[in-house]
Short mmCIF file of C-alpha atoms and ligand atoms in Angstrom, two decimals:
data_model
loop_
_atom_site.label_atom_id
_atom_site.label_comp_id
_atom_site.label_asym_id
_atom_site.label_seq_id
_atom_site.Cartn_x
_atom_site.Cartn_y
_atom_site.Cartn_z
CA MET A 1 14.34 -51.80 -34.90
CA ASN A 2 12.58 -51.61 -38.16
CA THR A 3 9.11 -49.60 -37.56
CA SER A 4 8.11 -49.42 -41.04
CA LYS A 5 4.44 -50.42 -41.14
CA ARG A 6 3.45 -53.58 -43.20
CA ILE A 7 -0.32 -52.87 -41.58
CA PRO A 8 -1.31 -49.76 -43.61
CA LEU A 9 -3.22 -46.71 -41.67
CA SER A 10 -6.26 -47.25 -44.16
CA TRP A 11 -6.75 -50.79 -42.33
CA ALA A 12 -7.25 -48.77 -38.89
CA TYR A 13 -9.73 -46.42 -41.09
CA ASP A 14 -11.77 -49.83 -41.98
CA TRP A 15 -11.82 -50.72 -38.58
CA LEU A 16 -12.75 -47.60 -37.08
CA GLN A 17 -15.84 -47.82 -39.30
CA GLN A 18 -17.13 -50.87 -37.59
CA PRO A 19 -19.46 -50.21 -34.58
CA LYS A 20 -17.75 -49.71 -31.05
CA GLN A 21 -20.02 -51.50 -28.37
CA GLN A 22 -19.88 -52.45 -24.77
CA TYR A 23 -18.56 -55.98 -23.77
CA ILE A 24 -20.55 -57.38 -21.31
CA ASP A 25 -20.62 -61.40 -19.95
CA GLY A 26 -19.31 -62.20 -23.57
CA GLU A 27 -21.74 -60.00 -25.54
CA TRP A 28 -21.42 -57.02 -27.77
CA VAL A 29 -24.06 -54.80 -26.82
CA ASN A 30 -24.82 -50.93 -27.53
CA GLY A 31 -24.35 -48.19 -24.71
CA GLY A 32 -27.44 -47.51 -23.25
CA SER A 33 -26.96 -43.74 -22.66
CA GLY A 34 -27.80 -42.63 -25.80
CA GLU A 35 -25.04 -40.21 -25.23
CA GLN A 36 -22.31 -40.40 -28.13
CA TRP A 37 -18.58 -39.92 -27.43
CA THR A 38 -16.35 -39.28 -30.40
CA VAL A 39 -12.66 -40.19 -30.34
CA SER A 40 -10.41 -37.71 -31.90
CA ASN A 41 -6.92 -37.68 -33.71
CA PRO A 42 -5.12 -34.77 -31.55
CA ALA A 43 -2.74 -34.59 -34.66
CA ASN A 44 -5.19 -33.09 -36.61
CA LYS A 45 -8.62 -32.85 -34.81
CA GLU A 46 -10.43 -35.49 -37.01
CA ALA A 47 -13.10 -37.33 -35.58
CA LEU A 48 -11.68 -41.28 -35.48
CA CYS A 49 -15.05 -43.03 -34.30
CA GLU A 50 -18.08 -42.67 -32.11
CA PHE A 51 -19.42 -44.93 -29.38
CA THR A 52 -22.66 -44.38 -27.26
CA MET A 53 -21.59 -44.65 -23.84
CA ALA A 54 -22.67 -46.98 -21.32
CA ASP A 55 -25.79 -45.98 -18.90
CA ALA A 56 -25.93 -46.61 -15.04
CA GLU A 57 -27.97 -49.60 -15.53
CA GLN A 58 -25.52 -51.39 -17.89
CA VAL A 59 -22.49 -50.43 -15.68
CA GLU A 60 -24.74 -52.35 -12.63
CA TYR A 61 -25.43 -54.94 -14.58
CA ALA A 62 -21.62 -55.80 -15.83
CA ALA A 63 -20.63 -55.47 -11.90
CA SER A 64 -23.57 -57.89 -11.09
CA ILE A 65 -22.88 -60.43 -13.53
CA ALA A 66 -18.94 -60.08 -13.27
CA ASN A 67 -19.69 -60.81 -9.59
CA GLN A 68 -21.86 -63.79 -10.40
CA ARG A 69 -19.30 -65.06 -12.65
CA HIS A 70 -17.03 -64.73 -10.03
CA GLU A 71 -18.96 -66.73 -7.40
CA SER A 72 -19.88 -69.47 -9.74
CA GLY A 73 -16.05 -70.13 -9.84
CA VAL A 74 -15.80 -70.31 -13.65
CA TRP A 75 -12.09 -68.40 -13.55
CA SER A 76 -11.30 -68.39 -9.91
CA LYS A 77 -11.57 -72.39 -9.81
CA VAL A 78 -9.69 -72.75 -13.01
CA SER A 79 -6.69 -74.58 -12.47
CA ARG A 80 -3.57 -72.64 -12.53
CA THR A 81 -1.84 -74.02 -15.12
CA GLN A 82 -4.79 -73.25 -17.62
CA ARG A 83 -5.02 -69.39 -16.16
CA ALA A 84 -1.25 -69.29 -16.97
CA ASP A 85 -2.06 -70.56 -20.51
CA MET A 86 -4.83 -68.15 -21.27
CA LEU A 87 -2.28 -65.24 -20.00
CA ARG A 88 0.21 -66.55 -22.61
CA GLN A 89 -2.35 -66.62 -25.07
CA ILE A 90 -3.35 -63.08 -24.58
CA ALA A 91 0.43 -62.40 -24.98
CA ARG A 92 0.79 -64.19 -28.30
CA LEU A 93 -2.08 -62.43 -29.91
CA ILE A 94 -0.75 -58.78 -28.84
CA ARG A 95 2.42 -60.24 -30.31
CA GLU A 96 0.73 -61.35 -33.62
CA HIS A 97 -0.99 -57.82 -33.75
CA THR A 98 1.56 -55.37 -32.51
CA GLU A 99 1.62 -53.46 -35.65
CA GLU A 100 -2.51 -53.04 -35.73
CA LEU A 101 -2.16 -52.45 -31.93
CA ALA A 102 0.43 -49.60 -32.32
CA VAL A 103 -1.55 -47.58 -34.77
CA LEU A 104 -4.76 -47.63 -32.49
CA GLU A 105 -2.56 -46.79 -29.94
CA SER A 106 -1.03 -43.64 -31.49
CA LEU A 107 -3.80 -42.58 -33.47
CA PRO A 108 -5.96 -40.95 -30.40
CA ASN A 109 -3.39 -40.34 -28.15
CA GLY A 110 -0.68 -38.66 -30.27
CA LYS A 111 2.22 -40.95 -29.16
CA LEU A 112 5.05 -41.64 -31.79
CA PHE A 113 4.26 -44.83 -33.74
CA THR A 114 7.85 -45.81 -33.30
CA GLU A 115 7.35 -45.65 -29.43
CA SER A 116 3.94 -47.90 -29.67
CA MET A 117 5.90 -50.19 -32.00
CA ALA A 118 9.13 -50.59 -30.37
CA ASP A 119 7.99 -49.98 -26.29
CA ASP A 120 4.50 -49.66 -25.30
CA ILE A 121 3.01 -52.68 -27.16
CA PRO A 122 5.46 -55.33 -26.84
CA THR A 123 5.53 -54.72 -22.76
CA CYS A 124 1.87 -55.40 -22.85
CA ALA A 125 2.92 -58.57 -24.22
CA ASP A 126 5.83 -59.05 -21.54
CA ILE A 127 3.23 -58.14 -19.17
CA PHE A 128 0.81 -60.69 -19.79
CA GLU A 129 3.68 -63.44 -20.11
CA TYR A 130 4.91 -61.92 -16.64
CA TYR A 131 1.95 -62.56 -14.87
CA ALA A 132 1.15 -66.03 -16.24
CA GLY A 133 4.19 -66.89 -14.67
CA TRP A 134 2.90 -65.65 -11.07
CA THR A 135 -0.47 -68.01 -11.34
CA ASP A 136 1.18 -70.64 -9.05
CA LYS A 137 3.90 -68.61 -7.33
CA PHE A 138 2.13 -66.49 -5.36
CA TYR A 139 0.57 -68.31 -2.04
CA GLY A 140 0.45 -68.61 1.49
CA GLU A 141 2.42 -69.37 4.46
CA THR A 142 2.40 -71.14 7.89
CA SER A 143 2.87 -68.59 10.95
CA PRO A 144 4.87 -69.34 13.93
CA VAL A 145 2.12 -69.89 16.33
CA GLU A 146 2.00 -71.98 19.67
CA ASP A 147 2.14 -75.78 20.38
CA GLY A 148 -0.59 -77.62 19.71
CA PHE A 149 -1.87 -74.95 17.02
CA LEU A 150 -0.96 -74.70 13.35
CA ASN A 151 -1.98 -71.13 11.73
CA TYR A 152 -1.80 -71.07 7.58
CA THR A 153 -2.74 -68.50 5.21
CA VAL A 154 -4.68 -68.85 1.71
CA LYS A 155 -4.45 -65.95 -0.89
CA GLU A 156 -7.96 -66.03 -2.62
CA PRO A 157 -8.99 -63.82 -5.27
CA ILE A 158 -10.81 -60.29 -4.30
CA GLY A 159 -13.75 -60.62 -6.53
CA VAL A 160 -14.64 -58.28 -9.35
CA CYS A 161 -11.84 -55.53 -9.93
CA ALA A 162 -12.77 -52.45 -11.86
CA LEU A 163 -9.69 -51.40 -13.64
CA ILE A 164 -9.83 -47.55 -14.47
CA ALA A 165 -7.07 -46.48 -17.02
CA PRO A 166 -5.81 -42.97 -17.87
CA TRP A 167 -4.99 -41.84 -21.57
CA ASN A 168 -1.27 -41.53 -21.47
CA PHE A 169 -0.16 -45.09 -21.61
CA PRO A 170 -3.59 -46.36 -22.68
CA LEU A 171 -3.11 -50.58 -23.42
CA TYR A 172 -0.08 -50.52 -21.25
CA GLN A 173 -2.05 -49.27 -18.11
CA THR A 174 -4.76 -51.53 -18.88
CA SER A 175 -2.35 -54.65 -19.43
CA LEU A 176 -0.87 -54.32 -15.89
CA LYS A 177 -4.08 -53.93 -14.07
CA VAL A 178 -5.64 -57.00 -16.17
CA ALA A 179 -3.13 -59.65 -16.07
CA ALA A 180 -2.30 -58.92 -12.44
CA ALA A 181 -6.19 -59.31 -11.66
CA LEU A 182 -6.74 -62.30 -13.83
CA ALA A 183 -3.42 -64.28 -12.74
CA MET A 184 -4.91 -64.27 -9.11
CA GLY A 185 -8.45 -65.27 -10.23
CA ASN A 186 -10.44 -62.29 -10.26
CA THR A 187 -13.22 -61.38 -12.66
CA VAL A 188 -12.30 -57.62 -14.17
CA ILE A 189 -14.20 -54.71 -15.91
CA ILE A 190 -11.90 -52.84 -18.01
CA LYS A 191 -12.83 -48.91 -18.35
CA PRO A 192 -10.49 -47.70 -20.72
CA SER A 193 -9.82 -43.82 -21.00
CA GLU A 194 -12.63 -42.51 -23.36
CA TYR A 195 -9.96 -40.50 -25.16
CA THR A 196 -7.91 -43.59 -25.83
CA PRO A 197 -10.26 -46.83 -25.78
CA LEU A 198 -8.99 -48.25 -29.43
CA THR A 199 -6.36 -50.57 -28.47
CA THR A 200 -8.20 -52.03 -25.58
CA ILE A 201 -11.69 -52.45 -27.69
CA TYR A 202 -9.20 -54.14 -30.30
CA LEU A 203 -7.72 -56.44 -27.73
CA VAL A 204 -11.11 -57.43 -26.32
CA GLU A 205 -12.25 -57.89 -29.85
CA LEU A 206 -9.17 -60.41 -30.32
CA ILE A 207 -9.78 -62.16 -27.08
CA ASP A 208 -13.42 -62.63 -27.78
CA SER A 209 -13.19 -64.05 -31.26
CA GLN A 210 -10.13 -65.93 -30.53
CA LEU A 211 -9.56 -67.20 -27.02
CA ASP A 212 -11.84 -69.75 -24.99
CA PHE A 213 -12.56 -67.39 -21.94
CA PRO A 214 -15.45 -68.10 -19.89
CA LYS A 215 -18.41 -65.42 -20.31
CA GLY A 216 -18.03 -62.87 -17.88
CA VAL A 217 -14.65 -62.91 -16.82
CA ILE A 218 -13.54 -60.02 -18.96
CA ASN A 219 -15.73 -57.25 -19.37
CA MET A 220 -15.45 -53.62 -20.79
CA LEU A 221 -17.30 -50.60 -20.45
CA LEU A 222 -16.95 -47.44 -22.66
CA THR A 223 -17.74 -44.18 -20.91
CA ASP A 224 -16.51 -41.27 -19.62
CA GLY A 225 -16.10 -40.24 -15.71
CA LYS A 226 -19.54 -40.04 -14.85
CA MET A 227 -20.18 -43.76 -15.68
CA ALA A 228 -17.14 -44.83 -14.36
CA ASN A 229 -17.65 -42.89 -11.08
CA GLN A 230 -21.21 -44.88 -10.99
CA LEU A 231 -18.73 -48.20 -11.38
CA THR A 232 -16.88 -47.25 -7.88
CA LEU A 233 -20.23 -46.99 -6.19
CA SER A 234 -21.29 -50.35 -7.03
CA ASN A 235 -21.64 -52.77 -4.21
CA ASN A 236 -20.92 -55.43 -6.58
CA VAL A 237 -17.18 -54.33 -7.10
CA HIS A 238 -14.62 -55.30 -4.63
CA LYS A 239 -11.55 -53.67 -5.77
CA ILE A 240 -10.66 -50.67 -7.96
CA SER A 241 -7.38 -50.16 -9.65
CA PHE A 242 -6.89 -46.70 -10.77
CA THR A 243 -4.73 -44.83 -12.80
CA GLY A 244 -5.29 -41.25 -12.98
CA SER A 245 -5.45 -37.84 -11.53
CA THR A 246 -5.33 -37.03 -7.68
CA GLY A 247 -8.71 -35.52 -7.84
CA VAL A 248 -10.30 -38.62 -9.30
CA GLY A 249 -8.49 -40.67 -6.89
CA ARG A 250 -9.59 -38.81 -4.13
CA LYS A 251 -13.18 -39.61 -5.14
CA ILE A 252 -12.62 -42.80 -5.56
CA VAL A 253 -12.00 -43.33 -1.89
CA GLN A 254 -14.77 -41.12 -1.13
CA ASN A 255 -16.79 -43.47 -3.09
CA SER A 256 -15.58 -46.63 -1.73
CA GLY A 257 -16.35 -44.72 1.89
CA LEU A 258 -19.94 -44.52 0.75
CA SER A 259 -20.47 -47.94 -0.60
CA ASN A 260 -19.15 -51.42 0.54
CA LEU A 261 -15.58 -49.94 1.48
CA LYS A 262 -13.98 -51.71 -1.48
CA ALA A 263 -10.31 -51.70 -1.93
CA ALA A 264 -8.37 -49.33 -4.07
CA THR A 265 -4.92 -49.04 -5.37
CA LEU A 266 -4.27 -45.43 -6.88
CA GLU A 267 -1.55 -44.57 -9.27
CA LEU A 268 -1.95 -40.72 -9.58
CA GLY A 269 -0.13 -37.49 -10.22
CA GLY A 270 3.45 -36.55 -9.75
CA LYS A 271 5.82 -33.44 -9.74
CA SER A 272 9.11 -35.22 -9.59
CA PRO A 273 12.33 -33.73 -8.94
CA CYS A 274 15.61 -34.61 -10.50
CA ILE A 275 18.84 -33.36 -8.59
CA PHE A 276 21.95 -32.87 -10.35
CA PHE A 277 25.07 -32.10 -7.41
CA GLU A 278 27.99 -30.59 -8.55
CA ASP A 279 29.91 -33.98 -9.03
CA THR A 280 27.17 -35.25 -11.37
CA PRO A 281 29.19 -38.24 -13.15
CA ASP A 282 29.30 -37.98 -17.07
CA LEU A 283 26.99 -34.59 -17.12
CA ASP A 284 26.17 -34.50 -20.78
CA GLY A 285 24.90 -38.08 -20.45
CA ALA A 286 22.96 -37.07 -17.42
CA ILE A 287 21.46 -34.35 -19.00
CA ASP A 288 20.48 -36.16 -22.19
CA ARG A 289 18.61 -38.79 -20.20
CA ALA A 290 16.78 -36.59 -17.66
CA PHE A 291 15.86 -34.32 -20.93
CA THR A 292 14.43 -37.59 -22.68
CA VAL A 293 12.50 -38.91 -19.98
CA MET A 294 11.11 -35.64 -19.28
CA PHE A 295 10.06 -34.53 -22.48
CA SER A 296 9.61 -37.99 -24.42
CA HIS A 297 5.80 -38.82 -24.99
CA LYS A 298 5.23 -35.01 -25.03
CA GLY A 299 5.70 -34.64 -21.04
CA GLU A 300 2.66 -36.30 -20.66
CA LYS A 301 4.22 -39.13 -18.19
CA CYS A 302 2.99 -39.16 -14.33
CA SER A 303 6.84 -40.11 -13.20
CA GLU A 304 8.88 -37.42 -15.69
CA PRO A 305 11.29 -35.32 -13.84
CA THR A 306 9.32 -32.23 -14.30
CA ARG A 307 11.57 -30.05 -11.76
CA PHE A 308 15.25 -29.82 -12.41
CA LEU A 309 17.43 -28.98 -9.14
CA ILE A 310 20.48 -27.86 -10.29
CA HIS A 311 23.95 -27.16 -8.04
CA ASP A 312 24.70 -23.58 -8.22
CA SER A 313 28.09 -24.50 -9.65
CA ILE A 314 26.78 -26.39 -12.99
CA TYR A 315 23.33 -24.24 -13.24
CA ASP A 316 24.12 -22.03 -16.25
CA GLN A 317 25.97 -24.94 -18.04
CA VAL A 318 23.34 -27.57 -17.98
CA LEU A 319 20.37 -24.61 -18.48
CA GLU A 320 22.27 -24.07 -21.87
CA LYS A 321 22.47 -27.49 -23.02
CA LEU A 322 18.66 -27.88 -21.99
CA ILE A 323 17.50 -25.05 -23.99
CA ALA A 324 19.89 -26.16 -27.04
CA LYS A 325 18.15 -29.49 -26.92
CA ALA A 326 14.44 -28.06 -26.55
CA ASN A 327 14.81 -25.95 -29.30
CA ALA A 328 15.91 -28.69 -31.46
CA VAL A 329 12.78 -30.76 -30.79
CA LYS A 330 10.70 -31.23 -33.98
CA CYS A 331 7.02 -31.47 -33.33
CA GLY A 332 4.61 -33.22 -35.82
CA ASN A 333 2.47 -36.05 -37.18
CA PRO A 334 3.23 -38.82 -34.86
CA PHE A 335 3.64 -41.36 -37.46
CA ASP A 336 6.50 -39.56 -39.26
CA GLU A 337 9.55 -41.32 -38.39
CA ASN A 338 11.70 -37.80 -38.48
CA VAL A 339 9.41 -36.39 -35.71
CA ASP A 340 10.32 -35.79 -32.15
CA GLN A 341 7.41 -34.98 -30.41
CA GLY A 342 3.58 -35.98 -31.20
CA PRO A 343 0.38 -33.42 -30.27
CA GLN A 344 -0.97 -33.38 -26.64
CA CYS A 345 -3.64 -36.01 -26.13
CA ASN A 346 -6.68 -33.92 -26.17
CA GLU A 347 -8.02 -30.22 -26.23
CA ALA A 348 -8.78 -30.01 -22.48
CA GLN A 349 -5.00 -31.05 -21.75
CA PHE A 350 -3.56 -28.71 -24.51
CA ASN A 351 -5.63 -25.61 -23.04
CA LYS A 352 -4.82 -26.53 -19.48
CA ILE A 353 -0.79 -26.98 -20.61
CA LEU A 354 -0.97 -23.34 -22.40
CA GLU A 355 -2.78 -21.87 -19.00
CA TYR A 356 0.15 -23.15 -16.94
CA ILE A 357 2.67 -21.93 -19.69
CA GLU A 358 0.71 -18.41 -19.11
CA ILE A 359 0.94 -18.62 -15.42
CA GLY A 360 4.54 -19.51 -15.39
CA LYS A 361 5.43 -16.60 -17.60
CA GLY A 362 4.45 -14.33 -14.27
CA GLU A 363 6.18 -16.66 -11.86
CA ALA A 364 9.65 -17.32 -13.61
CA LYS A 365 11.94 -16.76 -16.67
CA LEU A 366 10.99 -18.55 -19.85
CA VAL A 367 14.17 -19.57 -21.46
CA ALA A 368 12.63 -21.91 -24.01
CA GLY A 369 9.34 -22.68 -25.79
CA GLY A 370 6.25 -21.20 -24.28
CA TYR A 371 3.70 -21.47 -27.06
CA ALA A 372 1.79 -23.72 -29.27
CA ASP A 373 3.37 -25.12 -32.34
CA THR A 374 1.47 -24.23 -35.31
CA GLU A 375 4.23 -24.87 -38.08
CA GLY A 376 2.64 -25.88 -41.32
CA ASP A 377 0.16 -28.87 -40.50
CA ASN A 378 1.07 -28.42 -37.12
CA ALA A 379 -1.70 -25.59 -36.57
CA ASN A 380 -4.43 -28.41 -37.23
CA GLY A 381 -3.40 -30.29 -33.90
CA TYR A 382 -2.42 -29.77 -30.25
CA PHE A 383 1.37 -29.32 -30.37
CA ILE A 384 3.25 -27.54 -27.69
CA ARG A 385 7.07 -26.32 -27.95
CA PRO A 386 9.24 -28.06 -25.06
CA THR A 387 9.15 -25.26 -22.57
CA ILE A 388 11.56 -24.52 -20.13
CA PHE A 389 11.26 -22.27 -17.00
CA SER A 390 14.34 -21.08 -15.18
CA GLU A 391 14.95 -19.51 -11.57
CA VAL A 392 11.34 -21.21 -10.42
CA ASP A 393 10.82 -20.66 -6.77
CA GLN A 394 9.54 -24.08 -5.50
CA ASN A 395 6.34 -22.18 -4.20
CA ALA A 396 5.30 -21.10 -7.58
CA ARG A 397 2.45 -22.84 -8.99
CA ILE A 398 4.17 -24.52 -11.84
CA ALA A 399 6.58 -25.90 -9.01
CA GLN A 400 3.69 -27.21 -7.13
CA GLU A 401 0.71 -28.24 -9.64
CA GLU A 402 0.96 -31.16 -11.88
CA ILE A 403 0.91 -29.55 -15.59
CA PHE A 404 1.37 -33.20 -17.51
CA GLY A 405 2.98 -31.69 -20.39
CA PRO A 406 6.26 -30.54 -21.96
CA VAL A 407 7.00 -27.82 -19.41
CA LEU A 408 10.19 -28.13 -17.20
CA CYS A 409 10.92 -25.98 -14.02
CA CYS A 410 14.64 -25.29 -13.25
CA THR A 411 15.89 -24.19 -9.83
CA ARG A 412 19.33 -23.58 -8.49
CA PHE A 413 20.39 -24.56 -5.15
CA HIS A 414 23.57 -24.48 -3.25
CA THR A 415 23.46 -26.91 -0.20
CA THR A 416 22.56 -30.58 -0.03
CA GLU A 417 19.79 -29.64 2.59
CA GLU A 418 18.32 -27.13 0.37
CA ALA A 419 18.34 -29.55 -2.38
CA VAL A 420 16.25 -32.35 -0.09
CA GLN A 421 14.30 -29.65 1.15
CA MET A 422 13.06 -28.66 -2.30
CA ALA A 423 12.84 -32.03 -3.74
CA ASN A 424 10.03 -32.71 -0.72
CA ALA A 425 8.51 -29.39 -1.04
CA THR A 426 5.22 -30.48 -2.93
CA ALA A 427 2.23 -32.60 -1.81
CA TYR A 428 3.20 -35.52 -4.43
CA GLY A 429 5.67 -38.28 -3.99
CA LEU A 430 5.81 -40.23 -7.22
CA ALA A 431 9.50 -40.49 -7.80
CA ALA A 432 12.84 -38.70 -7.75
CA GLY A 433 16.19 -38.69 -9.12
CA LEU A 434 19.64 -37.47 -8.26
CA TYR A 435 22.93 -37.36 -9.63
CA THR A 436 26.14 -37.51 -7.55
CA GLY A 437 29.81 -39.33 -7.67
CA ASP A 438 29.60 -39.73 -3.92
CA VAL A 439 27.94 -42.76 -2.91
CA SER A 440 27.59 -41.84 0.55
CA ARG A 441 25.51 -38.79 -0.31
CA ALA A 442 23.67 -40.66 -2.74
CA HIS A 443 22.41 -43.17 -0.30
CA ARG A 444 21.72 -40.60 2.37
CA VAL A 445 19.62 -38.17 0.03
CA ALA A 446 17.78 -41.34 -1.28
CA GLU A 447 16.97 -42.00 2.21
CA GLN A 448 15.91 -38.38 2.93
CA ILE A 449 13.36 -38.13 -0.23
CA ASP A 450 9.68 -39.32 0.34
CA ALA A 451 9.21 -40.68 -2.92
CA GLY A 452 8.14 -44.23 -4.04
CA MET A 453 10.69 -44.60 -6.58
CA LEU A 454 14.39 -43.12 -6.52
CA PHE A 455 16.58 -43.21 -9.55
CA ILE A 456 20.08 -42.77 -8.74
CA ASN A 457 22.58 -41.72 -11.62
CA ARG A 458 20.07 -42.86 -14.34
CA TYR A 459 16.71 -41.13 -14.38
CA GLY A 460 13.57 -43.43 -15.32
CA CYS A 461 14.31 -47.27 -14.77
CA TYR A 462 11.52 -49.39 -15.00
CA GLY A 463 11.11 -53.30 -15.08
CA LEU A 464 8.13 -55.65 -14.52
CA ALA A 465 10.07 -56.96 -11.48
CA ALA A 466 10.47 -53.97 -9.60
CA PRO A 467 7.37 -52.08 -7.94
CA PHE A 468 6.13 -48.74 -9.26
CA GLY A 469 4.19 -46.31 -7.38
CA GLY A 470 4.11 -43.36 -5.44
CA PHE A 471 3.85 -42.01 -1.86
CA ARG A 472 1.53 -39.30 -0.17
CA GLN A 473 -0.93 -37.68 -2.95
CA SER A 474 0.91 -39.59 -5.93
CA GLY A 475 -1.12 -42.51 -4.69
CA TRP A 476 -1.87 -45.92 -2.58
CA GLY A 477 -0.01 -49.14 -3.22
CA LYS A 478 2.17 -50.34 -5.73
CA GLU A 479 1.77 -52.09 -9.40
CA MET A 480 4.16 -54.02 -11.24
CA ALA A 481 6.12 -57.27 -9.63
CA ILE A 482 4.70 -59.20 -6.95
CA HIS A 483 3.57 -56.04 -5.21
CA SER A 484 0.43 -55.79 -7.16
CA LEU A 485 -0.52 -59.45 -6.64
CA SER A 486 -1.01 -59.16 -2.97
CA SER A 487 -3.75 -55.89 -3.90
CA TYR A 488 -5.54 -58.52 -5.97
CA THR A 489 -5.92 -60.88 -3.23
CA LYS A 490 -7.37 -61.26 0.05
CA THR A 491 -5.58 -63.23 2.76
CA LYS A 492 -7.37 -65.67 4.80
CA GLY A 493 -5.99 -66.77 8.16
CA VAL A 494 -6.94 -70.62 9.08
CA TRP A 495 -6.38 -71.84 12.83
CA VAL A 496 -6.10 -75.69 13.58
CA TYR A 497 -5.97 -76.69 16.94
CA TYR A 498 -4.62 -80.27 17.22
CA GLY A 499 -4.29 -80.52 21.17
CA ASP A 500 -1.86 -81.03 23.45
CA ALA A 501 0.55 -84.21 22.58
P1 NAD B 1 -8.24 -38.84 -15.09
O1 NAD B 1 -8.24 -38.77 -13.40
O2 NAD B 1 -9.12 -37.64 -15.77
O3 NAD B 1 -9.08 -40.03 -15.91
C1 NAD B 1 -8.25 -41.42 -15.45
C2 NAD B 1 -9.70 -42.40 -15.69
O4 NAD B 1 -10.73 -41.99 -14.70
C3 NAD B 1 -10.11 -42.34 -17.09
O5 NAD B 1 -10.57 -43.40 -17.42
C4 NAD B 1 -11.64 -41.33 -16.66
O6 NAD B 1 -12.98 -41.67 -17.65
C5 NAD B 1 -11.79 -41.87 -15.51
N1 NAD B 1 -12.60 -41.25 -14.36
C6 NAD B 1 -13.08 -39.80 -14.44
N2 NAD B 1 -13.52 -39.36 -13.40
C7 NAD B 1 -13.84 -40.30 -12.92
C8 NAD B 1 -14.57 -40.61 -11.51
N3 NAD B 1 -15.31 -39.87 -10.57
N4 NAD B 1 -14.56 -41.87 -10.89
C9 NAD B 1 -14.08 -42.82 -11.70
N5 NAD B 1 -13.31 -42.78 -12.95
C10 NAD B 1 -13.25 -41.59 -13.25
O7 NAD B 1 -6.73 -38.98 -15.69
P2 NAD B 1 -6.38 -38.71 -17.07
O8 NAD B 1 -6.27 -37.47 -17.52
O9 NAD B 1 -7.06 -39.87 -18.02
O10 NAD B 1 -4.76 -39.07 -16.81
C11 NAD B 1 -3.92 -38.31 -16.30
C12 NAD B 1 -3.47 -38.28 -14.96
O11 NAD B 1 -3.11 -39.74 -14.65
C13 NAD B 1 -2.49 -37.48 -14.63
O12 NAD B 1 -2.69 -36.84 -13.31
C14 NAD B 1 -1.09 -38.52 -14.46
O13 NAD B 1 -0.27 -37.86 -13.54
C15 NAD B 1 -2.03 -39.68 -13.79
N6 NAD B 1 -1.23 -40.57 -14.37
C16 NAD B 1 -0.64 -41.60 -13.27
C17 NAD B 1 0.41 -42.38 -13.40
C18 NAD B 1 1.07 -43.31 -12.42
O14 NAD B 1 1.26 -44.38 -12.38
N7 NAD B 1 0.98 -42.79 -11.09
C19 NAD B 1 0.70 -43.02 -14.80
C20 NAD B 1 -0.29 -42.44 -15.68
C21 NAD B 1 -1.18 -41.46 -15.46
#
């Protein structure tokens, strides 16, 4: 696809000059905390814009007004056809403004502009169209109860949904949550990551200025974790959909218990394995694919295969190819089409990854990368060379803990049982992949691996009609497809007694 920009970067810098405010009940208001947050460009550390963060009073006001609007029925009672039409209009706005959104996605995140243009932003439009189609297709059932009785179920909106997103796929994560929640008739409070709020702000501006949503159906809070924590404690919030770290996920569950036992969907961290058996079909293709999924988006992807488990008979051959590929990666400005890898999203992430690399040097054999890329202009940003550790023990910290960066752990195995045991040997269970030419083994191993998503002979397959989400400490519940809809609804069971004949 031609990704040349018709919207110049200068457009973004003009837009960045305009005030960035909270959006509550259809009004743009300054954050009440007096505390400024600066959004920065990780490629060169320049300040992009500032906003004043919301305070506790504003957070509670947003929650209570969203609840009032929910109870008033301005959205939950709107016809399903009209709801679908509004979602399609959001999709249209995203398609019409793909370039602006792609620029605003890449600037604070460091994601390649070509990826934002070709994948992330168009997928956001797909998501709104997909869930527009569900407004009148997700409904209750009649239950097979005794004669003389009728029992039927009704799917009702759950209420106010707090939608808390991370910085790695900012608008994509937000869209998944907003589209499904609105499709089911809920009101929403969007909380983008403070590091990457630009696309969410811009989309809310487009919606506000061009669409006719009732006030208070879509609200947005700009703040950091402190006030997001406050939001999860509000009794006016009925559901949290959270994507982020396992530590914060745990806190959200505690806060639910401390307040109104609100429901939570949690998409958390991962340490996903990819097993290469000795009979991997098209070994070169398999290595290419797994390498790309692992290192694309600078390794800041929750479901990437960070642990390659490789059969002893092909280990050296696979490792040699991986090293060559890692060494060929060009790090640099994400707006340069010749660059393969942009900067890590922020300073904290950059430092955390470098710390893990130092830990890894004491735990395993470093065979590629292992340092910050400071070539030329890269010295001004958060660039890290694709890094590979070999002969990694599964008990090592780099094999157990989520690094969330371009750091791959390779381990050798000898038997299928050993590979399965290693695959399951972390607290996470987000995704797993396996490559084999033996169909029976593929199914057997897929059954034995305790992960929410299994990829057989092609790591990293995603589609809106397929569920996404992990097991164990990788989270609760699923996003995408029909699966997220049940989490944005409550099921009411109604009994009717109509007597004996
Ligand atoms: P994070 O947990 O630090 O922050 C995520 C969001 O939560 C941000 O908007 C942040 O402001 C907010 N937050 C922080 N503290 C909070 C609190 N106490 N209460 C409520 N909200 C709070 O995560 P991150 O660093 O932005 O993202 C990286 C993490 O996200 C990684 O662990 C990664 O695996 C995970 N992730 C998971 C998936 C998935 O689908 N499983 C997808 C993407 C990212």
